[in-house]
Amino acid sequence: MHYKKHSRTYKIKNARKKPEKPSKFDESTLRRISPERDLNNARKKYMQLSKEELVNRLIEVEQYVAENQKRWVANHFEQFK
């Protein structure tokens, strides 16, 4: 208790903490990403996320890519029948 009350680093760490919003994965946001986007802005956006938020986003995007790749392979295979 004494540490939490008097520690400068503890107070700074808690001041930086943002309440975590539940991840709202939306496929349309991925479709709107442009290859010509400003990567510095994207980097800043991701640097503000917590490690847990980044991991969740990465997993969601990997799932999206895997599902789309599976669909593409199935459609591509059907064209050769």
Short mmCIF file of the C-alpha atoms (twelve columns), coordinates in Angstrom:
data_MODEL
# 
_entry.id   MODEL 
# 
loop_
_atom_site.group_PDB 
_atom_site.id 
_atom_site.type_symbol 
_atom_site.label_atom_id 
_atom_site.label_alt_id 
_atom_site.label_comp_id 
_atom_site.label_asym_id 
_atom_site.label_seq_id 
_atom_site.Cartn_x 
_atom_site.Cartn_y 
_atom_site.Cartn_z 
_atom_site.pdbx_PDB_model_num 
ATOM 1  C CA . MET A 1  0.000   0.000   0.000   1 
ATOM 2  C CA . HIS A 2  2.821   2.394   0.860   1 
ATOM 3  C CA . TYR A 3  4.419   1.700   -2.522  1 
ATOM 4  C CA . LYS A 4  1.236   2.491   -4.446  1 
ATOM 5  C CA . LYS A 5  0.707   5.690   -2.504  1 
ATOM 6  C CA . HIS A 6  4.239   7.113   -2.772  1 
ATOM 7  C CA . SER A 7  5.829   5.539   -5.839  1 
ATOM 8  C CA . ARG A 8  6.278   7.971   -8.717  1 
ATOM 9  C CA . THR A 9  6.759   5.220   -11.308 1 
ATOM 10 C CA . TYR A 10 3.621   3.392   -10.156 1 
ATOM 11 C CA . LYS A 11 1.593   6.583   -10.518 1 
ATOM 12 C CA . ILE A 12 3.012   7.268   -13.981 1 
ATOM 13 C CA . LYS A 13 2.283   3.705   -15.106 1 
ATOM 14 C CA . ASN A 14 -1.298  3.916   -13.880 1 
ATOM 15 C CA . ALA A 15 -1.803  7.320   -15.473 1 
ATOM 16 C CA . ARG A 16 -0.765  5.868   -18.845 1 
ATOM 17 C CA . LYS A 17 -3.115  2.906   -18.615 1 
ATOM 18 C CA . LYS A 18 -6.133  3.300   -20.822 1 
ATOM 19 C CA . PRO A 19 -9.242  1.265   -20.358 1 
ATOM 20 C CA . GLU A 20 -9.108  -1.500  -22.931 1 
ATOM 21 C CA . LYS A 21 -11.910 -1.404  -25.437 1 
ATOM 22 C CA . PRO A 22 -13.150 -4.751  -26.654 1 
ATOM 23 C CA . SER A 23 -11.759 -5.472  -30.083 1 
ATOM 24 C CA . LYS A 24 -14.214 -4.768  -32.870 1 
ATOM 25 C CA . PHE A 25 -12.870 -6.708  -35.806 1 
ATOM 26 C CA . ASP A 26 -14.603 -5.757  -38.999 1 
ATOM 27 C CA . GLU A 27 -13.627 -7.162  -42.381 1 
ATOM 28 C CA . SER A 28 -14.570 -3.892  -44.065 1 
ATOM 29 C CA . THR A 29 -11.760 -2.103  -42.204 1 
ATOM 30 C CA . LEU A 30 -9.244  -4.493  -43.763 1 
ATOM 31 C CA . ARG A 31 -10.688 -3.919  -47.226 1 
ATOM 32 C CA . ARG A 32 -10.302 -0.158  -46.826 1 
ATOM 33 C CA . ILE A 33 -6.585  -0.347  -46.012 1 
ATOM 34 C CA . SER A 34 -4.663  1.220   -48.859 1 
ATOM 35 C CA . PRO A 35 -1.121  0.166   -49.785 1 
ATOM 36 C CA . GLU A 36 -0.381  3.878   -50.171 1 
ATOM 37 C CA . ARG A 37 -1.412  4.718   -46.588 1 
ATOM 38 C CA . ASP A 38 0.886   6.679   -44.293 1 
ATOM 39 C CA . LEU A 39 2.839   3.973   -42.492 1 
ATOM 40 C CA . ASN A 40 4.023   6.410   -39.818 1 
ATOM 41 C CA . ASN A 41 0.410   7.057   -38.806 1 
ATOM 42 C CA . ALA A 42 -0.295  3.324   -38.778 1 
ATOM 43 C CA . ARG A 43 2.798   2.747   -36.623 1 
ATOM 44 C CA . LYS A 44 1.699   5.450   -34.147 1 
ATOM 45 C CA . LYS A 45 -1.766  3.904   -33.928 1 
ATOM 46 C CA . TYR A 46 -0.358  0.455   -33.165 1 
ATOM 47 C CA . MET A 47 2.213   1.781   -30.675 1 
ATOM 48 C CA . GLN A 48 -0.659  3.119   -28.565 1 
ATOM 49 C CA . LEU A 49 -2.245  -0.325  -28.231 1 
ATOM 50 C CA . SER A 50 -1.457  -2.687  -25.392 1 
ATOM 51 C CA . LYS A 51 0.356   -5.941  -26.020 1 
ATOM 52 C CA . GLU A 52 -2.870  -7.877  -25.479 1 
ATOM 53 C CA . GLU A 53 -4.740  -5.682  -27.979 1 
ATOM 54 C CA . LEU A 54 -1.983  -6.190  -30.555 1 
ATOM 55 C CA . VAL A 55 -1.989  -9.968  -30.072 1 
ATOM 56 C CA . ASN A 56 -5.775  -10.103 -30.427 1 
ATOM 57 C CA . ARG A 57 -5.673  -7.991  -33.579 1 
ATOM 58 C CA . LEU A 58 -2.901  -10.118 -35.082 1 
ATOM 59 C CA . ILE A 59 -4.829  -13.324 -34.431 1 
ATOM 60 C CA . GLU A 60 -8.006  -11.858 -35.938 1 
ATOM 61 C CA . VAL A 61 -6.162  -10.732 -39.063 1 
ATOM 62 C CA . GLU A 62 -4.404  -14.101 -39.412 1 
ATOM 63 C CA . GLN A 63 -7.777  -15.864 -39.189 1 
ATOM 64 C CA . TYR A 64 -9.213  -13.530 -41.831 1 
ATOM 65 C CA . VAL A 65 -6.271  -14.175 -44.165 1 
ATOM 66 C CA . ALA A 66 -6.431  -17.950 -43.623 1 
ATOM 67 C CA . GLU A 67 -10.169 -18.061 -44.339 1 
ATOM 68 C CA . ASN A 68 -9.798  -15.961 -47.484 1 
ATOM 69 C CA . GLN A 69 -6.882  -18.063 -48.697 1 
ATOM 70 C CA . LYS A 70 -8.923  -21.229 -48.164 1 
ATOM 71 C CA . ARG A 71 -11.822 -19.725 -50.162 1 
ATOM 72 C CA . TRP A 72 -9.484  -18.584 -52.929 1 
ATOM 73 C CA . VAL A 73 -7.878  -22.035 -53.235 1 
ATOM 74 C CA . ALA A 74 -11.310 -23.713 -53.322 1 
ATOM 75 C CA . ASN A 75 -12.553 -21.306 -56.014 1 
ATOM 76 C CA . HIS A 76 -9.337  -21.622 -58.000 1 
ATOM 77 C CA . PHE A 77 -9.511  -25.435 -57.825 1 
ATOM 78 C CA . GLU A 78 -13.148 -25.387 -59.011 1 
ATOM 79 C CA . GLN A 79 -12.113 -23.474 -62.152 1 
ATOM 80 C CA . PHE A 80 -9.937  -26.392 -63.285 1 
ATOM 81 C CA . LYS A 81 -12.690 -29.028 -63.006 1 
# 
